[in-house]
């Protein structure tokens, strides 16, 4: 079993097709089939099945393909790390983060990185924090930008967190200087389970459970619904910095702050390009 075999299996798993995998890898179809047979011989397991419309992986093939994806990501990351040890004249840093941080501090950091180290390539992916951490552990990104509340469970072993800033929570309504208690009977706008947890916790501490009538993770949609009088919501400060809809008022909810971190994985030190971007993020945040 070698890296070439694993790359072939991973490509076939993604495409569900020997033909498409061959195109991506610039191999012939017989060559892809040959690598799959060699991998099956090396593992002693049947990994693929022919079906009417192509090919599919067996349970054993699915298991190995998932591991192959992680291994390939780690090998690619190691190649970049070795290349960047010669300095910051060239390199790559891959970042996964959530919408509000990517639309506020990250563009400023990207501009600073480009000005200071023009040879470094920056790759950004917009995903939820949980997915960003999964990509980080799998080796698909170098930095995951995540948020944590005081009651968030500890992250998995091997993750290292660099604190960037504290982000306060705000009540979003049509009137200024309101309290959560003023909207005990109001309709609320909430997002995904992780995103709305802070809102629900704050309301429950105020003595009621919010009646969530609308669901959206889009800060523009949330603010627009509030501005239209359809309900109230809570948003973090970064969301208001990224976008502010006319006709809404934001009142800070004391004692409700989330922390924003840059997460990296594995033993230090980080690659030079990764370290450079984290240092810039700390300065800007």
Coordinates of C-alpha atoms in Angstrom, one line a residue:
X1 CA 0.0 0.0 0.0
X2 CA 1.5 3.3 -1.1
X3 CA 0.5 7.0 -1.4
X4 CA -0.3 6.6 -5.1
X5 CA -2.8 3.8 -4.4
X6 CA -4.4 5.9 -1.7
X7 CA -4.7 8.9 -3.9
X8 CA -6.4 6.8 -6.6
X9 CA -8.9 5.3 -4.1
X10 CA -9.7 8.8 -2.6
X11 CA -10.3 10.2 -6.1
X12 CA -12.6 7.3 -7.0
X13 CA -14.5 7.7 -3.8
X14 CA -15.1 11.4 -4.4
X15 CA -16.2 11.0 -8.0
X16 CA -17.8 7.5 -7.9
X17 CA -16.2 6.9 -11.3
X18 CA -13.0 5.5 -12.5
X19 CA -13.2 7.7 -15.6
X20 CA -13.5 10.9 -13.6
X21 CA -10.8 9.9 -11.2
X22 CA -8.5 9.2 -14.1
X23 CA -9.2 12.6 -15.6
X24 CA -8.4 14.3 -12.3
X25 CA -5.2 12.4 -11.7
X26 CA -4.1 12.5 -15.4
X27 CA -4.0 8.7 -15.5
X28 CA -5.5 6.3 -18.0
X29 CA -8.6 4.3 -16.9
X30 CA -6.6 1.0 -17.1
X31 CA -4.0 2.6 -14.8
X32 CA -6.6 3.6 -12.2
X33 CA -8.1 0.1 -12.3
X34 CA -4.6 -1.4 -11.9
X35 CA -3.8 0.7 -8.8
X36 CA -7.1 -0.3 -7.3
X37 CA -6.4 -4.0 -7.9
X38 CA -2.9 -3.6 -6.3
X39 CA -4.4 -1.9 -3.3
X40 CA -6.9 -4.7 -2.9
X41 CA -4.1 -7.2 -3.1
X42 CA -2.1 -5.2 -0.5
X43 CA -5.0 -5.0 2.0
X44 CA -6.5 -8.4 1.4
X45 CA -9.9 -6.7 1.2
X46 CA -12.4 -6.1 -1.7
X47 CA -12.6 -2.3 -1.9
X48 CA -14.8 -1.6 -5.0
X49 CA -17.8 -3.1 -6.7
X50 CA -18.9 -2.7 -10.2
X51 CA -22.5 -1.5 -10.5
X52 CA -24.8 -0.7 -13.4
X53 CA -23.8 2.9 -13.6
X54 CA -20.2 2.8 -12.7
X55 CA -18.5 1.8 -9.5
X56 CA -19.1 2.0 -5.7
X57 CA -17.0 1.4 -2.7
X58 CA -17.6 -1.5 -0.3
X59 CA -17.7 -0.7 3.4
X60 CA -14.0 -1.6 3.6
X61 CA -13.4 0.7 0.7
X62 CA -15.3 3.5 2.4
X63 CA -13.3 3.1 5.6
X64 CA -9.9 3.1 3.8
X65 CA -11.0 6.1 1.6
X66 CA -11.8 8.2 4.7
X67 CA -8.4 7.4 6.2
X68 CA -6.7 8.0 2.8
X69 CA -8.3 11.5 2.7
X70 CA -6.7 12.3 6.1
X71 CA -3.3 10.8 5.2
X72 CA -3.2 12.7 1.9
X73 CA -4.1 15.9 3.6
X74 CA -1.3 15.4 6.2
X75 CA 1.3 14.6 3.5
X76 CA 0.3 17.6 1.5
X77 CA 0.5 19.8 4.6
X78 CA 3.9 18.3 5.5
X79 CA 5.2 19.1 2.0
X80 CA 4.2 22.7 2.4
X81 CA 5.7 22.9 5.8
X82 CA 9.1 21.6 4.6
X83 CA 9.0 24.0 1.7
X84 CA 8.3 27.0 3.9
X85 CA 11.1 26.2 6.3
X86 CA 13.5 28.0 4.0
X87 CA 11.7 31.2 4.9
X88 CA 8.6 33.3 4.1
X89 CA 9.6 34.1 0.5
X90 CA 7.0 31.4 -0.6
X91 CA 4.5 29.2 1.0
X92 CA 0.8 28.6 1.5
X93 CA -1.6 28.9 4.5
X94 CA -5.1 27.4 4.3
X95 CA -7.7 28.9 6.6
X96 CA -11.3 27.7 7.4
X97 CA -13.6 30.0 9.4
X98 CA -17.1 31.1 9.9
X99 CA -18.9 33.9 8.1
X100 CA -18.6 36.8 10.6
X101 CA -14.8 36.4 11.2
X102 CA -14.1 35.9 7.5
X103 CA -16.0 39.2 6.7
X104 CA -14.3 41.3 9.3
X105 CA -10.8 40.7 10.6
X106 CA -9.7 38.2 8.0
X107 CA -9.8 40.5 5.0
X108 CA -7.6 43.0 6.9
X109 CA -5.2 40.3 7.9
X110 CA -5.1 39.0 4.3
X111 CA -4.2 42.5 3.0
X112 CA -1.4 42.8 5.7
X113 CA -0.1 39.3 4.8
X114 CA 0.0 40.1 1.1
X115 CA 1.8 43.4 1.7
X116 CA 4.4 41.9 4.1
X117 CA 4.8 38.5 2.5
X118 CA 3.7 38.7 -1.2
X119 CA 5.0 35.2 -1.9
X120 CA 2.6 33.5 0.5
X121 CA -0.6 32.1 -1.0
X122 CA -3.7 32.4 1.2
X123 CA -6.7 30.0 0.7
X124 CA -9.9 30.7 2.6
X125 CA -12.9 28.4 3.2
X126 CA -16.2 29.5 4.7
X127 CA -17.6 26.8 7.0
X128 CA -19.2 26.4 10.4
X129 CA -16.7 26.1 13.3
X130 CA -17.3 22.4 13.8
X131 CA -16.5 21.7 10.1
X132 CA -13.5 23.9 10.3
X133 CA -12.1 21.8 13.2
X134 CA -12.8 18.6 11.2
X135 CA -10.9 20.0 8.2
X136 CA -8.0 21.0 10.5
X137 CA -7.7 17.5 12.1
X138 CA -7.9 16.0 8.6
X139 CA -5.0 18.2 7.4
X140 CA -7.1 20.0 4.8
X141 CA -6.4 23.4 6.4
X142 CA -3.6 24.9 8.5
X143 CA -5.8 27.2 10.7
X144 CA -9.4 26.9 11.9
X145 CA -11.0 30.1 13.1
X146 CA -13.5 29.1 15.8
X147 CA -15.6 30.5 18.7
X148 CA -16.2 29.2 22.2
X149 CA -18.5 30.1 25.0
X150 CA -17.8 29.6 28.7
X151 CA -19.6 26.2 28.7
X152 CA -18.2 24.9 25.4
X153 CA -16.6 21.4 25.9
X154 CA -12.8 21.2 25.6
X155 CA -11.5 20.6 22.1
X156 CA -10.0 17.3 21.1
X157 CA -6.4 16.5 22.0
X158 CA -3.8 17.9 19.7
X159 CA -5.6 21.2 19.1
X160 CA -3.8 24.4 20.1
X161 CA -5.9 27.6 20.5
X162 CA -4.6 31.1 20.1
X163 CA -7.0 33.7 21.6
X164 CA -7.8 36.5 19.1
X165 CA -10.6 38.6 20.7
X166 CA -13.7 38.6 22.9
X167 CA -17.0 39.1 20.9
X168 CA -20.0 40.5 22.9
X169 CA -23.6 39.5 22.2
X170 CA -26.3 42.0 21.4
X171 CA -30.1 42.1 21.5
X172 CA -31.3 43.2 18.0
X173 CA -34.7 44.9 18.0
X174 CA -36.5 47.9 16.5
X175 CA -36.2 50.0 19.7
X176 CA -33.1 51.2 21.6
X177 CA -32.1 50.2 25.1
X178 CA -34.3 47.2 25.4
X179 CA -33.9 44.1 27.7
X180 CA -34.3 40.5 26.9
X181 CA -37.3 40.4 29.4
X182 CA -39.1 42.9 27.2
X183 CA -39.4 40.2 24.5
X184 CA -40.6 37.3 26.6
X185 CA -43.6 36.9 24.3
X186 CA -42.0 38.1 21.0
X187 CA -41.1 35.9 18.1
X188 CA -37.3 35.3 17.8
X189 CA -35.0 34.6 14.9
X190 CA -32.4 31.8 15.6
X191 CA -29.7 30.1 13.6
X192 CA -28.2 26.6 13.8
X193 CA -28.1 24.8 17.1
X194 CA -24.5 25.9 18.0
X195 CA -25.2 29.5 16.9
X196 CA -28.4 30.0 18.8
X197 CA -27.2 28.3 22.0
X198 CA -26.0 31.6 23.4
X199 CA -29.3 33.3 22.6
X200 CA -31.3 30.5 24.3
X201 CA -29.0 30.5 27.4
X202 CA -29.2 34.3 27.8
X203 CA -33.0 34.2 27.6
X204 CA -33.3 31.4 30.0
X205 CA -31.1 33.2 32.5
X206 CA -33.6 36.1 32.1
X207 CA -36.4 33.8 33.1
X208 CA -38.0 32.6 29.8
X209 CA -37.5 30.3 26.8
X210 CA -37.5 32.2 23.5
X211 CA -40.2 31.3 20.9
X212 CA -38.1 30.8 17.8
X213 CA -40.2 31.4 14.8
X214 CA -37.6 31.9 12.1
X215 CA -34.4 30.1 11.4
X216 CA -31.4 31.6 9.6
X217 CA -27.6 31.8 10.0
X218 CA -27.4 34.7 7.6
X219 CA -26.7 37.9 9.5
X220 CA -28.3 40.0 6.7
X221 CA -31.5 37.9 6.8
X222 CA -31.7 38.0 10.6
X223 CA -31.4 41.8 10.7
X224 CA -33.8 42.3 7.8
X225 CA -36.5 40.2 9.6
X226 CA -36.0 42.3 12.7
X227 CA -36.1 45.5 10.8
X228 CA -39.4 44.4 9.2
X229 CA -40.9 43.9 12.6
X230 CA -41.1 40.1 12.3
X231 CA -39.3 39.4 15.6
X232 CA -36.1 40.0 17.6
X233 CA -32.8 38.3 17.7
X234 CA -29.3 38.2 19.2
X235 CA -26.1 38.7 17.1
X236 CA -22.4 38.9 18.0
X237 CA -20.6 42.1 17.6
X238 CA -18.6 40.9 14.6
X239 CA -21.9 40.3 12.7
X240 CA -22.9 43.9 13.3
X241 CA -19.4 45.1 12.2
X242 CA -19.8 43.2 9.0
X243 CA -23.3 44.4 8.2
X244 CA -25.8 46.8 9.8
X245 CA -29.3 47.0 8.4
X246 CA -31.1 50.4 8.8
X247 CA -34.0 50.4 11.3
X248 CA -32.5 48.1 13.9
X249 CA -31.0 48.8 17.3
X250 CA -28.4 46.8 19.1
X251 CA -28.2 46.6 22.9
X252 CA -25.3 44.7 24.5
X253 CA -26.2 41.8 26.7
X254 CA -23.8 41.9 29.6
X255 CA -22.1 38.7 30.6
X256 CA -22.6 37.1 27.3
X257 CA -19.3 37.1 25.4
X258 CA -17.9 34.5 23.0
X259 CA -14.1 34.0 22.5
X260 CA -12.6 33.9 19.0
X261 CA -9.6 31.6 18.5
X262 CA -7.2 30.6 15.8
X263 CA -6.8 26.8 16.2
X264 CA -3.8 24.8 14.9
X265 CA -3.2 21.1 15.1
X266 CA -0.2 19.0 16.2
X267 CA 3.0 19.7 17.9
X268 CA 4.6 23.2 17.6
X269 CA 6.2 24.9 15.9
X270 CA 3.7 25.8 13.2
X271 CA 4.9 26.4 9.6
X272 CA 6.3 29.9 9.2
X273 CA 3.4 31.0 7.0
X274 CA 0.9 29.8 9.5
X275 CA 2.7 31.6 12.3
X276 CA 3.0 34.8 10.3
X277 CA -0.8 34.9 9.7
X278 CA -1.7 34.1 13.3
X279 CA 0.6 36.9 14.5
X280 CA -1.1 39.3 12.0
X281 CA -4.6 38.2 13.2
X282 CA -3.6 38.8 16.8
X283 CA -2.5 42.3 16.0
X284 CA -5.6 43.3 14.0
X285 CA -8.1 41.7 16.3

